[in-house]
Coordinates of C-alpha atoms in Angstrom, one line a residue:
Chain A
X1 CA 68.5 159.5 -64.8
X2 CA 71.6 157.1 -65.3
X3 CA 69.2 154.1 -65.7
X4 CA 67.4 156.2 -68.3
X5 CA 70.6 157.2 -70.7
X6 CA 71.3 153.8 -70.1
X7 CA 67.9 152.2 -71.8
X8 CA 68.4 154.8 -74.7
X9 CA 71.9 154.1 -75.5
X10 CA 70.6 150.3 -75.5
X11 CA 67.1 151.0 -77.6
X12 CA 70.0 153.6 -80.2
X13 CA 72.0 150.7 -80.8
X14 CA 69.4 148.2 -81.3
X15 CA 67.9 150.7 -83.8
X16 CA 70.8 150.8 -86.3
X17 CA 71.7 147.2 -85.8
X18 CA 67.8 146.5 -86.9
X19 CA 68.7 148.7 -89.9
X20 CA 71.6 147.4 -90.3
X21 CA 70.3 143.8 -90.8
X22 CA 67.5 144.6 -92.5
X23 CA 68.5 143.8 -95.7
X24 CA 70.2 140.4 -94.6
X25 CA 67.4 139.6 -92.8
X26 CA 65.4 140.4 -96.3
X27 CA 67.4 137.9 -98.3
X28 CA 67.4 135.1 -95.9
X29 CA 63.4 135.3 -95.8
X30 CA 63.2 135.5 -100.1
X31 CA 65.8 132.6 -99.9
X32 CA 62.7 130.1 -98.8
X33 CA 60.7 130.7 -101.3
X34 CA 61.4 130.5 -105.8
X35 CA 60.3 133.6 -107.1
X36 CA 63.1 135.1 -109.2
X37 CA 62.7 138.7 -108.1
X38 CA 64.1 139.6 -104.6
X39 CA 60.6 141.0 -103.0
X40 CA 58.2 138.7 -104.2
X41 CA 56.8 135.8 -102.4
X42 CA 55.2 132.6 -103.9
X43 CA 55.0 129.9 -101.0
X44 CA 57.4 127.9 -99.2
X45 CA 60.0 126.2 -100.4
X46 CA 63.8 124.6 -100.1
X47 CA 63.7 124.5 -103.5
X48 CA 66.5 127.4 -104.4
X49 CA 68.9 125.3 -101.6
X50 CA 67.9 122.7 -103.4
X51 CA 69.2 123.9 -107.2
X52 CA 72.1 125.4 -105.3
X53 CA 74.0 122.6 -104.4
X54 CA 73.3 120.6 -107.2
X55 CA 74.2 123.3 -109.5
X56 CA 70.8 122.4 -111.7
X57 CA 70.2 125.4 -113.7
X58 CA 73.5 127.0 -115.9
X59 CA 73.1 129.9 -114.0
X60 CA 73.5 127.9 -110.4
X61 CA 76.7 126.1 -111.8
X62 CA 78.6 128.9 -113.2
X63 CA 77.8 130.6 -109.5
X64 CA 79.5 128.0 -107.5
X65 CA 82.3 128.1 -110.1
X66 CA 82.3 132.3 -108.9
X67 CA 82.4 131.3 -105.3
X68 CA 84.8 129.3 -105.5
X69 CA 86.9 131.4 -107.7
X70 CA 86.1 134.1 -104.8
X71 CA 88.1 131.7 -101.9
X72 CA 90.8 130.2 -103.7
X73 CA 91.3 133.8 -104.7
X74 CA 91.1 135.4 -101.6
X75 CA 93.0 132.3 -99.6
X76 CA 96.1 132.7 -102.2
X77 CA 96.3 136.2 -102.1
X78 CA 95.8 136.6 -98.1
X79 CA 98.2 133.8 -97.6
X80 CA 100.8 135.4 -100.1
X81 CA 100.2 139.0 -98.4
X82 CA 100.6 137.5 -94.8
X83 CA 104.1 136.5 -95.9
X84 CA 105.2 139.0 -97.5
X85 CA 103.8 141.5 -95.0
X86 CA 105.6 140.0 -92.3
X87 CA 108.9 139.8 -93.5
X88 CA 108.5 143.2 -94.7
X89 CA 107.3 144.5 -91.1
X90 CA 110.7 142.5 -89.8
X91 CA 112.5 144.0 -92.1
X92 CA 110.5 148.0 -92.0
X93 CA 111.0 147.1 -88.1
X94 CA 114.6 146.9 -88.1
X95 CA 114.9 150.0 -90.8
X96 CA 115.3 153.5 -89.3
X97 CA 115.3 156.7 -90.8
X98 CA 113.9 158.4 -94.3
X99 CA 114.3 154.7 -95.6
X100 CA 112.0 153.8 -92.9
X101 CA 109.3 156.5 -93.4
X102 CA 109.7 156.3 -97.5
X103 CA 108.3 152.2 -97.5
X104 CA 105.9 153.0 -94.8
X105 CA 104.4 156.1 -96.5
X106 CA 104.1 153.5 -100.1
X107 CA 102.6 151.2 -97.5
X108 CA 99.8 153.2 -96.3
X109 CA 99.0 154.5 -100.3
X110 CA 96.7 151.4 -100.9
X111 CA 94.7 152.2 -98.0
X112 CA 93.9 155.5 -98.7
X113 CA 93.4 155.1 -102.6
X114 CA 89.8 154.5 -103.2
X115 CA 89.3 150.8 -105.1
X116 CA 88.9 152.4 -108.2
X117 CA 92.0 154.0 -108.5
X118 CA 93.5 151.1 -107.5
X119 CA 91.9 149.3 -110.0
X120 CA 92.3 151.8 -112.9
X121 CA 96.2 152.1 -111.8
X122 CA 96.6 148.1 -112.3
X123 CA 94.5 147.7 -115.1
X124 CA 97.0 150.1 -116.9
X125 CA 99.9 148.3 -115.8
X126 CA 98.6 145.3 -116.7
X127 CA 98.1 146.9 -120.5
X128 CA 101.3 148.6 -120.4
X129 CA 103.1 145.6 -120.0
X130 CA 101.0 143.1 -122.1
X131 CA 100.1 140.8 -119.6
X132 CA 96.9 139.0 -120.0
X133 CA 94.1 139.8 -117.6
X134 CA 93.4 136.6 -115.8
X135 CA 93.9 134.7 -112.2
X136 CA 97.5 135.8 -111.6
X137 CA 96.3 139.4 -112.4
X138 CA 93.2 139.3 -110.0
X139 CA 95.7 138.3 -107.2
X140 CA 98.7 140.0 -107.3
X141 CA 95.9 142.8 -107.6
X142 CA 94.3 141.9 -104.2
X143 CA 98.1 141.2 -102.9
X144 CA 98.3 144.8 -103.9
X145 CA 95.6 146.4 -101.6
X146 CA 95.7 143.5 -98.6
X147 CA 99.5 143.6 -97.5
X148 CA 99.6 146.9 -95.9
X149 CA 97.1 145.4 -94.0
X150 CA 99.4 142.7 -92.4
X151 CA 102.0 145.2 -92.2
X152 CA 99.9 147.6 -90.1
X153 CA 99.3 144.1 -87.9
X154 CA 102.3 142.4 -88.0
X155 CA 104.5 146.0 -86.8
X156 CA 102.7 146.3 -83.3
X157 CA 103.4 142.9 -82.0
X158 CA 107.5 143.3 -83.4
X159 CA 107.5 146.8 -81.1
X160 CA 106.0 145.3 -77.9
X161 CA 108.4 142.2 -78.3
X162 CA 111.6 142.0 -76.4
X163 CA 114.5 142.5 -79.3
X164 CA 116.9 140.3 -77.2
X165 CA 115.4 137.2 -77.7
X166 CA 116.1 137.0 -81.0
X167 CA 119.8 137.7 -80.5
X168 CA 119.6 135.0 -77.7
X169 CA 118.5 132.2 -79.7
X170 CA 121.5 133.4 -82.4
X171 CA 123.5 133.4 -79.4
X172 CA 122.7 130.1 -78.4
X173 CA 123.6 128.6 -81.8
X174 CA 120.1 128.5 -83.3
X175 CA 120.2 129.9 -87.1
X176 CA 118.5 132.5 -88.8
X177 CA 116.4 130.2 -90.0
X178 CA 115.6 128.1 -87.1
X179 CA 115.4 131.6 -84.5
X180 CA 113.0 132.8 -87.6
X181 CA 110.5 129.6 -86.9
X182 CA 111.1 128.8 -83.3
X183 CA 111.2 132.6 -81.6
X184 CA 110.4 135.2 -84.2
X185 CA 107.1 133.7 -86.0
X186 CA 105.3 132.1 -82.7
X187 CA 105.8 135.6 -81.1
X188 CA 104.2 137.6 -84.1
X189 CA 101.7 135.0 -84.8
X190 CA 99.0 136.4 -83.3
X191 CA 99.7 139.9 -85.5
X192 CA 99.7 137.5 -88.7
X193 CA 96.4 135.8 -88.3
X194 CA 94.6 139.3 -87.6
X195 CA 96.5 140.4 -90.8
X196 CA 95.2 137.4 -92.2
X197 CA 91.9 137.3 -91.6
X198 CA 91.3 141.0 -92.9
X199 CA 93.1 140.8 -95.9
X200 CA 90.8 137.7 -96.3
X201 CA 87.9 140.0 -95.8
X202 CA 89.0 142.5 -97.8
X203 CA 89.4 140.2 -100.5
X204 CA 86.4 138.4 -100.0
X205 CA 83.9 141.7 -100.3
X206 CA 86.5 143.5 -103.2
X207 CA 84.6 144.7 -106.1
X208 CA 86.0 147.1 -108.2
X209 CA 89.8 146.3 -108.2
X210 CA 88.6 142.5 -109.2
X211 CA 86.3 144.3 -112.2
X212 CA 89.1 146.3 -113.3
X213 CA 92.0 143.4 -113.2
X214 CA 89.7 140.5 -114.4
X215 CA 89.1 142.3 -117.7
X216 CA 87.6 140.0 -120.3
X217 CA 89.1 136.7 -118.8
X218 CA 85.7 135.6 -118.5
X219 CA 87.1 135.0 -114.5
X220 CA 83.9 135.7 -112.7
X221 CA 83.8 136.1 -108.3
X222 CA 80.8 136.3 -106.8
X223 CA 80.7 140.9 -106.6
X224 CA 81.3 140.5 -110.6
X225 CA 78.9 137.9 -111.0
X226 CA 76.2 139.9 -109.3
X227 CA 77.3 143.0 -111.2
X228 CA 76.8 141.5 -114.3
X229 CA 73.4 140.0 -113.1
X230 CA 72.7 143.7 -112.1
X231 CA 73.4 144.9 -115.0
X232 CA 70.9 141.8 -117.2
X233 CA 68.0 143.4 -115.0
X234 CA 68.1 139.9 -112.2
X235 CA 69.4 138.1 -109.2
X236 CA 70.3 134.7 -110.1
X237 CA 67.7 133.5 -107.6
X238 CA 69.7 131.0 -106.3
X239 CA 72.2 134.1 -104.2
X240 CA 70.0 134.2 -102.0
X241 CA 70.2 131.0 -100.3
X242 CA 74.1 131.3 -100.7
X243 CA 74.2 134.3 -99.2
X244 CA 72.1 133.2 -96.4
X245 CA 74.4 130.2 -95.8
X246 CA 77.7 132.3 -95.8
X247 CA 75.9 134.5 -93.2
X248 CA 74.9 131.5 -90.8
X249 CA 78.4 130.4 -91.3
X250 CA 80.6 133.8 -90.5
X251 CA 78.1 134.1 -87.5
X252 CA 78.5 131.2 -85.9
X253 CA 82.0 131.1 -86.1
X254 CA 82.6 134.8 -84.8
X255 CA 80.4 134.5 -81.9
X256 CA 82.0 131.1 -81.0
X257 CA 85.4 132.9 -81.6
X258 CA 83.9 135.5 -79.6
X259 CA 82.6 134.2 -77.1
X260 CA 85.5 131.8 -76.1
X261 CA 87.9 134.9 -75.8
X262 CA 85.3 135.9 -73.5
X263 CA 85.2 133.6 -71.4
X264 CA 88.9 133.0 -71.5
X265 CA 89.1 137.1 -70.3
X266 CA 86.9 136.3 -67.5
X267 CA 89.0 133.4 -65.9
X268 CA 91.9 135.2 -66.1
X269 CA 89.8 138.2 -64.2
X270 CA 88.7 135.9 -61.6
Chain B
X1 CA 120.8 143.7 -86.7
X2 CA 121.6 145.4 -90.4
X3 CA 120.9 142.4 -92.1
X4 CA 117.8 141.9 -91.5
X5 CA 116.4 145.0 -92.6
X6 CA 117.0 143.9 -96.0
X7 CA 113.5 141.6 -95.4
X8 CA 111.5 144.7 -96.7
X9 CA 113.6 145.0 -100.2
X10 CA 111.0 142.5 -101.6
X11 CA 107.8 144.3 -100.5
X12 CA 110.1 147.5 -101.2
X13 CA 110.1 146.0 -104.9
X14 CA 106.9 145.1 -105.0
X15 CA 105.4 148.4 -103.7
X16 CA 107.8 150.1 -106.7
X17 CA 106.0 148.1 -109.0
X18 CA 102.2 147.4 -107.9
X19 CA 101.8 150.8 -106.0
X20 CA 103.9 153.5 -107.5
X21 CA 104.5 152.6 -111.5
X22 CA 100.9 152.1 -111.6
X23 CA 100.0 155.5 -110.2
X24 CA 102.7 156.9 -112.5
X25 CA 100.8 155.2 -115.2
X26 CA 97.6 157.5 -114.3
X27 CA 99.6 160.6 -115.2
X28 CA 101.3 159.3 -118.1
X29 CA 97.6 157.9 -119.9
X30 CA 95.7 161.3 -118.1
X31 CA 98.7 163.8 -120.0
X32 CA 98.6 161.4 -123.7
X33 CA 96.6 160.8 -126.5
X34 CA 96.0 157.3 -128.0
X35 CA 98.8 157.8 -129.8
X36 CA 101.1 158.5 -126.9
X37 CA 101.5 161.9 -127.8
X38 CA 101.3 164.7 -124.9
X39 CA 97.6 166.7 -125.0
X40 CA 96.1 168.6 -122.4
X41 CA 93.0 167.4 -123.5
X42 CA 92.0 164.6 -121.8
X43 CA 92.7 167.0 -118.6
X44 CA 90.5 170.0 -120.4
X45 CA 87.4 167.6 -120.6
X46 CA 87.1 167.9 -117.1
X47 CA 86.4 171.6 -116.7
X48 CA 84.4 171.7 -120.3
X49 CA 82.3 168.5 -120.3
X50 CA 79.4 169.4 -118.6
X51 CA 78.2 165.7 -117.6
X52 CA 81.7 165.4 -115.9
X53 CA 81.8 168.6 -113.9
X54 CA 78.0 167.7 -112.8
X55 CA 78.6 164.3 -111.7
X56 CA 81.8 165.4 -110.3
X57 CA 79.8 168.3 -108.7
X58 CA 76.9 166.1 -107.7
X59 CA 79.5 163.0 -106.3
X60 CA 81.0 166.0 -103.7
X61 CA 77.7 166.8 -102.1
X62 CA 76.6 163.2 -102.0
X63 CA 80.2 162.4 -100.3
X64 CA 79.9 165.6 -97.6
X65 CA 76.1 164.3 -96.5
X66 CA 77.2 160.9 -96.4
X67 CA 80.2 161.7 -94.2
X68 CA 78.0 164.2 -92.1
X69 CA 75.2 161.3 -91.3
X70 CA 77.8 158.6 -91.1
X71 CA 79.1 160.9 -88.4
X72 CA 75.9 161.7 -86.5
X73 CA 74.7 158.2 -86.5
X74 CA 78.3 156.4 -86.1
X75 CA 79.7 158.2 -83.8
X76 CA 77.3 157.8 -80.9
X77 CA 77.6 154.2 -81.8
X78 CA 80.8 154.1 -81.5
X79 CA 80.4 155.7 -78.0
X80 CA 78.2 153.6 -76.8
X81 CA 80.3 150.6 -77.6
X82 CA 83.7 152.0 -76.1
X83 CA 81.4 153.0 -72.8
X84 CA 82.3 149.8 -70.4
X85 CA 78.8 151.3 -68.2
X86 CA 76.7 151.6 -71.4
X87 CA 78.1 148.4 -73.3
X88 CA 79.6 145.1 -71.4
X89 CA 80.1 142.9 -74.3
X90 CA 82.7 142.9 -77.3
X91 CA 80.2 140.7 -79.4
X92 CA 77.7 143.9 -79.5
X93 CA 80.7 145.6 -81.4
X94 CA 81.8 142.7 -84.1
X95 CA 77.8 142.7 -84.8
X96 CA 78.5 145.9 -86.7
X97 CA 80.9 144.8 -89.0
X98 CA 79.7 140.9 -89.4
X99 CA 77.2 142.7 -92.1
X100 CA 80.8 143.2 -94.5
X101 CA 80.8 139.7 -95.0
X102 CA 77.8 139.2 -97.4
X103 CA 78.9 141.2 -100.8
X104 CA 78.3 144.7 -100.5
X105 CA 76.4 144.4 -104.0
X106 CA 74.2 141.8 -102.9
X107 CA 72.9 143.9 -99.7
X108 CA 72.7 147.0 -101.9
X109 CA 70.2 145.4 -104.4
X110 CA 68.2 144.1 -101.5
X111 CA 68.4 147.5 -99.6
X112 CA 66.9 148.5 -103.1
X113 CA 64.2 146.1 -103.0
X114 CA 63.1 146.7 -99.4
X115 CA 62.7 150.4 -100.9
X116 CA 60.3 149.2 -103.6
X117 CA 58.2 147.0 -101.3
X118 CA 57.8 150.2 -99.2
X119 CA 57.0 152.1 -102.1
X120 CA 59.5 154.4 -101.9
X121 CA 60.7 155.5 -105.2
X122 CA 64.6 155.2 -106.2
X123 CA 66.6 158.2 -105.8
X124 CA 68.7 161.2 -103.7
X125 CA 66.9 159.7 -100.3
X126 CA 67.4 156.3 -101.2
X127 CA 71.1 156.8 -102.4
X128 CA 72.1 158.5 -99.4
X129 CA 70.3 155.9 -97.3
X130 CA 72.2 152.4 -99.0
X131 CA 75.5 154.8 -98.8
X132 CA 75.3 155.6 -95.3
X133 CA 74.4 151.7 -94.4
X134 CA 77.8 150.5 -96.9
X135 CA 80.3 153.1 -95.2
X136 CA 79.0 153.2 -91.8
X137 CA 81.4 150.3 -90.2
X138 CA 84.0 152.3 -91.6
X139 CA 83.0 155.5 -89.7
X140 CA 82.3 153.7 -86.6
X141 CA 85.3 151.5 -86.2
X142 CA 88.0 154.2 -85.9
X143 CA 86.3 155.8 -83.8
X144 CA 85.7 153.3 -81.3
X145 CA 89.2 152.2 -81.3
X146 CA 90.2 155.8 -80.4
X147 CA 87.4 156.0 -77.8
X148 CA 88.5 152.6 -76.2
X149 CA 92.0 153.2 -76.4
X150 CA 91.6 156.5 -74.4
X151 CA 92.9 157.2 -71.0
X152 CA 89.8 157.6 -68.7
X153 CA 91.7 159.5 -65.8
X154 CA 91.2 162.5 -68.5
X155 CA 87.5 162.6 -68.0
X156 CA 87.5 161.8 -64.6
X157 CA 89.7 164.6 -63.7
X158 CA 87.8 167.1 -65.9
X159 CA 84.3 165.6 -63.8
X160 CA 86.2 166.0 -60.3
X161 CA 87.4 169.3 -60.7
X162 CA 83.4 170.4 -61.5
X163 CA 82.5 170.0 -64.9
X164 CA 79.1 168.7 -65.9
X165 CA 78.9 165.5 -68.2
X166 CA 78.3 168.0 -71.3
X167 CA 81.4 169.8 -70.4
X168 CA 83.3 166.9 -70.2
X169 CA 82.5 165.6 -73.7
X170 CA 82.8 169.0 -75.3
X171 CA 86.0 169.7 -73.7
X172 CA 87.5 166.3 -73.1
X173 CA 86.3 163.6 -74.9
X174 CA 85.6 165.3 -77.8
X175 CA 89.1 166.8 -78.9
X176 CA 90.6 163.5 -78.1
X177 CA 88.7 161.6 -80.4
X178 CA 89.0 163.3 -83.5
X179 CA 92.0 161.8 -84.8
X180 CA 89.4 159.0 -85.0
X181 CA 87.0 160.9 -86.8
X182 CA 89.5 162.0 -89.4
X183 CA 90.3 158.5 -90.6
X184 CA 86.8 157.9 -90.7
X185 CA 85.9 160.5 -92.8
X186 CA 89.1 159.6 -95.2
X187 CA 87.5 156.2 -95.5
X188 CA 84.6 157.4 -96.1
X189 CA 84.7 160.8 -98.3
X190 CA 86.5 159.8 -101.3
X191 CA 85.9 156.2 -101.7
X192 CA 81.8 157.7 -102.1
X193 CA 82.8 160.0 -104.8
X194 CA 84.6 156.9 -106.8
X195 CA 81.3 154.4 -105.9
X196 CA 80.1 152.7 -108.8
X197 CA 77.2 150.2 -109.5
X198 CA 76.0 151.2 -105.8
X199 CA 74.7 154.3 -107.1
X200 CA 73.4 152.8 -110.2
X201 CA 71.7 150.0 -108.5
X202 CA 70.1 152.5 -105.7
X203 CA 69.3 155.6 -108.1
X204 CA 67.8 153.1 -110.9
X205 CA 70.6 154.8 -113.0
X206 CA 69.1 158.6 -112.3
X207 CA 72.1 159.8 -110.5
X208 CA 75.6 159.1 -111.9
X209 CA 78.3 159.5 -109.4
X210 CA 82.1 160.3 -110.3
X211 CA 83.1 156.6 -110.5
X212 CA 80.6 155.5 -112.6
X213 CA 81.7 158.0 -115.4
X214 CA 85.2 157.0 -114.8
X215 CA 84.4 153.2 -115.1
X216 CA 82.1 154.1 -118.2
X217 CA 85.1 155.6 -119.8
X218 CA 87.2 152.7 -119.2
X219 CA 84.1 150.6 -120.6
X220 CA 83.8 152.6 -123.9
X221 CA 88.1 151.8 -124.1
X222 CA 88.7 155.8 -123.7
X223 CA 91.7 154.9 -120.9
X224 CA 93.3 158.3 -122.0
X225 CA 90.2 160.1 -120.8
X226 CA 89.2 157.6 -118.2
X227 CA 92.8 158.0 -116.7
X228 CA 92.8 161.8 -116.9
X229 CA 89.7 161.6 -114.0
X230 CA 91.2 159.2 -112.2
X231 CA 94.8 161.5 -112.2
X232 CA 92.2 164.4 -110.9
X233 CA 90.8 162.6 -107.8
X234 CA 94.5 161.2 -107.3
X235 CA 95.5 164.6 -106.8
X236 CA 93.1 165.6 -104.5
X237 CA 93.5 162.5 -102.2
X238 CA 97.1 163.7 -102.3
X239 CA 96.2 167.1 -101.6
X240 CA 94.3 166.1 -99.0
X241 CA 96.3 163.6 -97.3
X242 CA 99.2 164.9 -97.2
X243 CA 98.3 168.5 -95.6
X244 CA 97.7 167.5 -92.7
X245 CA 100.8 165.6 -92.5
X246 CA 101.0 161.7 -91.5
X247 CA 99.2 162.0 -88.4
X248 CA 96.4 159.4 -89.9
X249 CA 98.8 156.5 -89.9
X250 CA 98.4 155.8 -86.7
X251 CA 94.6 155.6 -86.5
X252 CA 94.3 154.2 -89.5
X253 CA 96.6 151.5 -88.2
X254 CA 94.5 151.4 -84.8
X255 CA 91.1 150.7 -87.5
X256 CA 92.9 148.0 -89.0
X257 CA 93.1 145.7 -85.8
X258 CA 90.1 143.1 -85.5

């Protein structure tokens, strides 16, 4: 009986993970092959990797200029989030009262707003105060939606921490500044990076608020690009391959991530 | 101490002006005419257009069945995974959110094509299918932080004073992971009524969610109108966010750990 729930619990998950993949799996199999719809296959060949990296066709160019556009985006605004999230956690952490619950109830508002209404909401700002829609716009945008995100990281690890080390280091004659670097910011570090690396992700898979804050500015990421190909009735075959390669990529480096934190959890076991 | 509490002002600024001027902006476009002048209009169209009460309409029910399967499919998923007997390894559980990393778009038009190669026609089915697959992580993840997160001894003093398994997850388990199930469905619920381009890429354009006539709006330059919708589903979120209270933070903040 126990052995049994076990092998369906097993076979249930493998189910939705096959579903799941499905569609990945799709691309990366269309990606070896040149046929410009998704589903149709017309014989081996590396030839879309190929046009990819040399940026061959107009169409392969102005998408490496999207994905690239899409990190430098996503690395500026997570990088600027992380900072200001964290002083603002130090800061929410060492607030009290309706103060406290006021900047941690604006906080959470980005979360629960669905993209679109965050998108609307900026693209009106952006025309109410006549600034032109363009890179700066995309990214305080996305700095917009990915600090709370920090925050909501970065507040955890300041609650578990002992308080008094701080005031020892000032004690001992260390400065704000230099009890800031050499206590406060190893000791919340590993709060940042998760904030990090999710207000990367976020950034990396937004659509909407990047439609509505990109406007005309002819500033394309890779969801817009494929939106507008959606919209022209075609893929730009050479996605597929790029998606395939970003897939490989993120793989590899989660299970290694993964994998060593494993291993690390089992030593300490043993 | 004091001073340093003064390290939120800037994100206090910030928040005034990215978060809540913005919103603000919603209701001042939603209650004006282009000429800035204050009309009830914009707000009427809701209740008098048909097209927008249909799609609004039709956007509900596609929202409640895609949060009822994203329930029944993620949350034995989620058990699974947070059951140390059932599930040894934590790389099993970042499998099911490694698929957010290739554009949500991108899967959507080849979950679209996988449907035509199958010969399965675009529509209700096939929209409820790609919505379930783009919002189930987000169904899943909450829950399993709540699941993993929760005191065993619960369960195991329920089982030792006589209850069967089924009783134990009815009475026990259960109750103490909904918080989880909440945020789930408020990640999932409204963020499916404002979808765009997902629907029209799974539905072939037949089916027109909410967020799609709002983003059309915007894409004809009717802000005024376009804002008006958005000010409607603003006020529902508020409605119902703020009912039950803040009690979400907290799981919302356990969903947002990788």
């Amino acid at each position: 009986m126990k052995t049994g729930g076990r092998i369906v619990a097993k076979a249930y998950l493998w189910l939705i993970l096959i579903v799941i993949y499905a569609p990945i799996a799709f691309i990366a199999v269309f990606s070896f092959t040149e046929a410009k719809s998704l589903g149709n296959w017309t014989g081996f060949t590396f030839n879309l990797y190929h046009s990819l990296f040399t940026g061959a066709t107009s169409n392969s160019e102005a998408l490496l200029v999207a994905l690239k556009n899409t990190v430098v985006i996503a690395l500026v605004a997570s990088l600027i989030s992380t900072v200001l999230g964290t002083l603002a956690a130090i800061g929410i952490y060492n607030l009290s009262g309706r103060k406290k619950k006021t900047i941690q109830f604006l906080n959470n508002i980005p979360m629960l707003n669905p993209d679109i209404i965050t998108g609307v909401s900026l693209f009106l700002l952006f025309v109410f105060l006549h600034i032109t829609k363009g890179y700066t716009t995309i990214i305080l945008a996305h700095v917009t939606f990915c600090t709370p995100y920090v925050v909501l990281n970065v507040l955890p690890k300041l609650t578990q921490m002992n308080p008094n080390i701080y005031e020892a280091a000032l004690d001992l004659g260390a400065t704000p500044m230099q009890a800031l670097r050499k206590v406060l910011v190893p000791l919340l570090r590993p709060g940042m990076i998760s904030g990090f690396i999710l207000a990367f992700t976020m950034s990396l898979d937004d659509f909407a608020v990047t439609y509505f804050t990109a406007g005309s500015s002819g500033i394309d990421t890779l969801s817009t690009f494929i939106y507008s190909d959606v919209r022209k009735g075609g893929l730009t075959p050479e996605l597929k391959p790029m998606m395939t390669l970003i897939f490989l990529l993120v793989l590899v480096v989660l299970l290694v991530v993964n994998l060593r934190s494993f291993r690390k959890q089992k030593q300490l076991e043993i | 101490m004091g001073k340093r509490s003064a390290w939120a002002l800037p994100y206090f600024i910030f928040l005034v002006l990215f978060v809540v001027l913005p919103l603000v902006l919603i209701g001042v476009y939603a209650l004006t005419d282009a000429d800035g002048r204050f009309t009830l209009a914009n707000m009427g169209a809701f209740f008098t257009d048909p097209k927008i009460i249909n799609s609004f309409l039709v956007s509900l029910e596609v929202a409640l069945e895609n949060t009822v399967i994203c329930i029944l499919v993620g949350y034995p998923v989620a058990y699974i995974l947070a059951d140390k007997s059932l599930n040894r390894s934590a790389v099993t559980a970042v499998l099911f959110i490694l698929p957010m990393w290739i554009n949500a778009l991108m899967r959507t038009m080849a979950t679209a094509e996988i449907f035509n190669v199958l010969g399965i026609g675009l529509g209700k089915g096939t929209l409820l299918f790609g919505m379930a697959y783009d919002y189930l992580p987000f169904m899943i993840y909450p829950i399993y932080n709540i699941l993993d997160k929760m005191d065993k001894s619960y369960a195991e003093a329920a089982q030792d004073l006589g209850a069967s398994p089924v009783k134990v997850f009815l009475k026990v388990t259960l109750p103490l992971s909904l918080p989880g199930v909440a945020s789930g469905v408020m990640m999932v619920f409204m963020p499916t009524v404002s979808t765009f381009a997902v629907s029209e890429i799974l539905t072939n354009n037949t089916i027109m969610l909410f967020g799609s006539v709002i983003q059309e709006q915007f894409n004809n330059l009717m802000w005024n109108q376009g804002a008006a919708l958005s000010f409607i589903m603003l006020i529902i979120i508020g409605v119902t966010t703020l009912i039950p209270g803040n009690k979400n933070s907290e799981t919302v903040e356990g969903g947002a750990t990788v």
